[in-house]
PDB file of C-alpha atoms in Angstrom:
ATOM      1  CA  UNK M1149      66.889  18.869   6.814  1.00  0.00           C
ATOM      2  CA  UNK M1150      66.916  15.423   8.535  1.00  0.00           C
ATOM      3  CA  UNK M1151      65.677  14.741  11.949  1.00  0.00           C
ATOM      4  CA  UNK M1152      67.181  12.553  14.645  1.00  0.00           C
ATOM      5  CA  UNK M1153      69.034   9.348  14.071  1.00  0.00           C
ATOM      6  CA  UNK M1154      72.750   8.730  14.160  1.00  0.00           C
ATOM      7  CA  UNK M1155      73.489  11.341  11.491  1.00  0.00           C
ATOM      8  CA  UNK M1156      72.583  14.034  13.973  1.00  0.00           C
ATOM      9  CA  UNK M1157      75.006  16.957  13.806  1.00  0.00           C
ATOM     10  CA  UNK M1158      77.335  17.465  16.793  1.00  0.00           C
ATOM     11  CA  UNK M1159      76.489  20.807  18.638  1.00  0.00           C
ATOM     12  CA  UNK M1160      78.859  23.316  17.223  1.00  0.00           C
ATOM     13  CA  UNK M1161      81.358  25.345  19.285  1.00  0.00           C
ATOM     14  CA  UNK M1162      81.583  29.057  18.313  1.00  0.00           C
ATOM     15  CA  UNK M1163      84.256  31.354  19.595  1.00  0.00           C
ATOM     16  CA  UNK M1164      83.490  34.958  19.246  1.00  0.00           C
ATOM     17  CA  UNK M1165      86.375  37.385  19.510  1.00  0.00           C
ATOM     18  CA  UNK M1166      85.361  41.007  20.418  1.00  0.00           C
ATOM     19  CA  UNK M1167      88.187  43.217  19.159  1.00  0.00           C
ATOM     20  CA  UNK M1168      89.203  46.783  17.996  1.00  0.00           C
ATOM     21  CA  UNK M1169      91.597  47.604  15.173  1.00  0.00           C
ATOM     22  CA  UNK M1170      94.712  49.283  16.438  1.00  0.00           C
ATOM     23  CA  UNK M1171      94.214  47.961  19.939  1.00  0.00           C
ATOM     24  CA  UNK M1172      97.492  46.148  20.930  1.00  0.00           C
ATOM     25  CA  UNK M1173      96.125  43.208  23.053  1.00  0.00           C
ATOM     26  CA  UNK M1174      93.381  42.688  20.500  1.00  0.00           C
ATOM     27  CA  UNK M1175      95.986  42.320  17.844  1.00  0.00           C
ATOM     28  CA  UNK M1176      97.865  39.746  19.852  1.00  0.00           C
ATOM     29  CA  UNK M1177      94.732  37.677  20.220  1.00  0.00           C
ATOM     30  CA  UNK M1178      93.703  38.051  16.604  1.00  0.00           C
ATOM     31  CA  UNK M1179      97.083  36.688  15.544  1.00  0.00           C
ATOM     32  CA  UNK M1180      96.551  33.569  17.841  1.00  0.00           C
ATOM     33  CA  UNK M1181      93.066  32.976  16.616  1.00  0.00           C
ATOM     34  CA  UNK M1182      94.119  33.394  12.964  1.00  0.00           C
ATOM     35  CA  UNK M1183      96.575  30.568  13.679  1.00  0.00           C
ATOM     36  CA  UNK M1184      93.985  28.294  15.277  1.00  0.00           C
ATOM     37  CA  UNK M1185      90.989  28.767  13.049  1.00  0.00           C
ATOM     38  CA  UNK M1186      92.308  26.930   9.996  1.00  0.00           C
ATOM     39  CA  UNK M1187      93.609  24.104  12.261  1.00  0.00           C
ATOM     40  CA  UNK M1188      90.210  23.509  13.848  1.00  0.00           C
ATOM     41  CA  UNK M1189      87.707  23.791  11.046  1.00  0.00           C
ATOM     42  CA  UNK M1190      84.948  22.069  13.165  1.00  0.00           C
ATOM     43  CA  UNK M1191      84.923  25.140  15.486  1.00  0.00           C
ATOM     44  CA  UNK M1192      83.607  28.478  14.163  1.00  0.00           C
ATOM     45  CA  UNK M1193      85.935  31.388  14.982  1.00  0.00           C
ATOM     46  CA  UNK M1194      84.230  34.747  14.429  1.00  0.00           C
ATOM     47  CA  UNK M1195      85.720  38.221  15.036  1.00  0.00           C
ATOM     48  CA  UNK M1196      83.563  41.254  15.582  1.00  0.00           C
ATOM     49  CA  UNK M1197      84.326  44.835  16.393  1.00  0.00           C
ATOM     50  CA  UNK M1198      83.381  45.138  20.086  1.00  0.00           C
ATOM     51  CA  UNK M1199      81.413  48.356  19.835  1.00  0.00           C
ATOM     52  CA  UNK M1200      79.453  46.972  16.815  1.00  0.00           C
ATOM     53  CA  UNK M1201      77.603  44.512  18.937  1.00  0.00           C
ATOM     54  CA  UNK M1202      78.027  46.107  22.462  1.00  0.00           C
ATOM     55  CA  UNK M1203      77.843  49.945  22.322  1.00  0.00           C
ATOM     56  CA  UNK M1204      80.180  51.365  24.898  1.00  0.00           C
ATOM     57  CA  UNK M1205      81.939  48.095  25.512  1.00  0.00           C
ATOM     58  CA  UNK M1206      85.249  49.121  27.326  1.00  0.00           C
ATOM     59  CA  UNK M1207      88.383  48.666  25.423  1.00  0.00           C
ATOM     60  CA  UNK M1208      89.977  47.665  28.892  1.00  0.00           C
ATOM     61  CA  UNK M1209      87.914  44.437  28.485  1.00  0.00           C
ATOM     62  CA  UNK M1210      89.538  43.626  25.174  1.00  0.00           C
ATOM     63  CA  UNK M1211      90.157  41.138  23.819  1.00  0.00           C
ATOM     64  CA  UNK M1212      87.082  39.320  25.013  1.00  0.00           C
ATOM     65  CA  UNK M1213      86.321  35.799  23.912  1.00  0.00           C
ATOM     66  CA  UNK M1214      82.713  34.573  24.093  1.00  0.00           C
ATOM     67  CA  UNK M1215      82.561  30.945  23.931  1.00  0.00           C
ATOM     68  CA  UNK M1216      79.303  29.319  22.748  1.00  0.00           C
ATOM     69  CA  UNK M1217      78.269  25.595  22.618  1.00  0.00           C
ATOM     70  CA  UNK M1218      75.028  24.731  20.842  1.00  0.00           C
ATOM     71  CA  UNK M1219      73.852  28.440  20.994  1.00  0.00           C
ATOM     72  CA  UNK M1220      74.504  28.925  24.736  1.00  0.00           C
ATOM     73  CA  UNK M1221      77.151  31.114  26.115  1.00  0.00           C
ATOM     74  CA  UNK M1222      79.494  28.839  28.124  1.00  0.00           C
ATOM     75  CA  UNK M1223      82.174  31.357  29.113  1.00  0.00           C
ATOM     76  CA  UNK M1224      83.342  34.999  28.963  1.00  0.00           C
ATOM     77  CA  UNK M1225      87.085  35.268  28.763  1.00  0.00           C
ATOM     78  CA  UNK M1226      87.991  38.855  29.306  1.00  0.00           C
ATOM     79  CA  UNK M1227      91.397  40.232  28.610  1.00  0.00           C
ATOM     80  CA  UNK M1228      94.770  38.432  27.964  1.00  0.00           C
ATOM     81  CA  UNK M1229      95.499  37.390  31.521  1.00  0.00           C
ATOM     82  CA  UNK M1230      94.054  33.989  31.204  1.00  0.00           C
ATOM     83  CA  UNK M1231      96.201  33.414  28.094  1.00  0.00           C
ATOM     84  CA  UNK M1232      99.642  34.414  29.389  1.00  0.00           C
ATOM     85  CA  UNK M1233      99.242  38.114  28.965  1.00  0.00           C
ATOM     86  CA  UNK M1234     101.356  39.708  26.259  1.00  0.00           C
ATOM     87  CA  UNK M1235     103.039  36.379  25.647  1.00  0.00           C
ATOM     88  CA  UNK M1236      99.804  34.973  24.429  1.00  0.00           C
ATOM     89  CA  UNK M1237     100.269  31.944  22.010  1.00  0.00           C
ATOM     90  CA  UNK M1238      97.900  29.968  19.878  1.00  0.00           C
ATOM     91  CA  UNK M1239      98.657  26.891  22.041  1.00  0.00           C
ATOM     92  CA  UNK M1240      97.818  28.757  25.229  1.00  0.00           C
ATOM     93  CA  UNK M1241      94.456  29.915  23.778  1.00  0.00           C
ATOM     94  CA  UNK M1242      93.628  26.410  22.615  1.00  0.00           C
ATOM     95  CA  UNK M1243      94.514  25.145  26.106  1.00  0.00           C
ATOM     96  CA  UNK M1244      92.146  27.569  27.752  1.00  0.00           C
ATOM     97  CA  UNK M1245      89.394  26.916  25.308  1.00  0.00           C
ATOM     98  CA  UNK M1246      89.807  23.062  25.668  1.00  0.00           C
ATOM     99  CA  UNK M1247      89.331  23.587  29.389  1.00  0.00           C
ATOM    100  CA  UNK M1248      85.720  24.324  28.502  1.00  0.00           C
ATOM    101  CA  UNK M1249      85.253  21.372  26.279  1.00  0.00           C
ATOM    102  CA  UNK M1250      86.628  20.016  22.944  1.00  0.00           C
ATOM    103  CA  UNK M1251      86.679  23.393  21.296  1.00  0.00           C
ATOM    104  CA  UNK M1252      89.980  22.875  19.602  1.00  0.00           C
ATOM    105  CA  UNK M1253      89.811  19.207  18.944  1.00  0.00           C
ATOM    106  CA  UNK M1254      90.570  17.869  15.452  1.00  0.00           C
ATOM    107  CA  UNK M1255      87.084  16.473  15.058  1.00  0.00           C
ATOM    108  CA  UNK M1256      86.495  15.286  11.582  1.00  0.00           C
ATOM    109  CA  UNK M1257      85.207  18.345   9.832  1.00  0.00           C
ATOM    110  CA  UNK M1258      82.603  17.449   7.092  1.00  0.00           C
ATOM    111  CA  UNK M1259      84.364  19.132   4.217  1.00  0.00           C
ATOM    112  CA  UNK M1260      81.549  18.580   1.904  1.00  0.00           C
ATOM    113  CA  UNK M1261      79.122  20.459   4.149  1.00  0.00           C
ATOM    114  CA  UNK M1262      81.501  23.386   4.530  1.00  0.00           C
ATOM    115  CA  UNK M1263      80.979  25.136   1.292  1.00  0.00           C
ATOM    116  CA  UNK M1264      83.058  28.249   1.108  1.00  0.00           C
ATOM    117  CA  UNK M1265      80.524  30.924   0.505  1.00  0.00           C
ATOM    118  CA  UNK M1266      80.142  34.633   1.289  1.00  0.00           C
ATOM    119  CA  UNK M1267      76.467  33.971   2.025  1.00  0.00           C
ATOM    120  CA  UNK M1268      77.440  31.656   4.978  1.00  0.00           C
ATOM    121  CA  UNK M1269      79.721  34.437   6.326  1.00  0.00           C
ATOM    122  CA  UNK M1270      76.901  37.017   6.437  1.00  0.00           C
ATOM    123  CA  UNK M1271      74.591  34.419   7.994  1.00  0.00           C
ATOM    124  CA  UNK M1272      77.242  33.696  10.717  1.00  0.00           C
ATOM    125  CA  UNK M1273      77.637  37.448  11.361  1.00  0.00           C
ATOM    126  CA  UNK M1274      73.910  37.808  11.887  1.00  0.00           C
ATOM    127  CA  UNK M1275      73.752  34.771  14.175  1.00  0.00           C
ATOM    128  CA  UNK M1276      76.688  35.983  16.199  1.00  0.00           C
ATOM    129  CA  UNK M1277      75.148  39.364  16.710  1.00  0.00           C
ATOM    130  CA  UNK M1278      71.974  37.735  18.002  1.00  0.00           C
ATOM    131  CA  UNK M1279      73.873  35.580  20.342  1.00  0.00           C
ATOM    132  CA  UNK M1280      76.014  38.465  21.638  1.00  0.00           C
ATOM    133  CA  UNK M1281      72.953  40.810  22.027  1.00  0.00           C
ATOM    134  CA  UNK M1282      71.315  38.035  24.173  1.00  0.00           C
ATOM    135  CA  UNK M1283      74.374  37.755  26.478  1.00  0.00           C
ATOM    136  CA  UNK M1284      74.362  41.535  26.829  1.00  0.00           C
ATOM    137  CA  UNK M1285      70.644  41.671  27.616  1.00  0.00           C
ATOM    138  CA  UNK M1286      71.066  38.895  30.261  1.00  0.00           C
ATOM    139  CA  UNK M1287      73.915  40.685  31.790  1.00  0.00           C
ATOM    140  CA  UNK M1288      71.979  43.894  32.119  1.00  0.00           C
ATOM    141  CA  UNK M1289      68.995  42.278  33.600  1.00  0.00           C
ATOM    142  CA  UNK M1290      71.194  40.743  36.271  1.00  0.00           C
ATOM    143  CA  UNK M1291      72.728  43.137  38.791  1.00  0.00           C
ATOM    144  CA  UNK M1292      74.429  46.079  37.333  1.00  0.00           C
ATOM    145  CA  UNK M1293      77.143  46.311  39.954  1.00  0.00           C
ATOM    146  CA  UNK M1294      78.929  43.137  39.155  1.00  0.00           C
ATOM    147  CA  UNK M1295      81.501  43.296  36.453  1.00  0.00           C
ATOM    148  CA  UNK M1296      82.319  39.998  34.634  1.00  0.00           C
ATOM    149  CA  UNK M1297      83.594  38.464  37.845  1.00  0.00           C
ATOM    150  CA  UNK M1298      84.287  34.708  37.945  1.00  0.00           C
TER     151      UNK M1298
END
């Protein structure tokens, strides 16, 4: 690739949604994310089955959004409470995410760079699993008693 200079890529925002099929609150969040993702192509929205990347992850924590910026986890958003509960809307999700940074901003997406390709999807999935595994490892090294409390 190219190094340095004004053409440097912006650090990318990645929003990982941990979900389970048939889990009500997960479905509500999925619908909101499905609405947002095409509107904000500069941000990567990825959905993973929670127990695929975190064995024994409790369904009571779903949906969980893990927000990454430039490869670092910025925030864990657990459950629907922050998003208005059962009345969750795409706008509310965007509002919460934008509280962390310009996650849902209509930054100019470089359409030419974003080739639609299955290979990219697989690459994303691998990348995300690595990111999530790292978060889990960090959490377990910390003190076990604390649950995601903010």
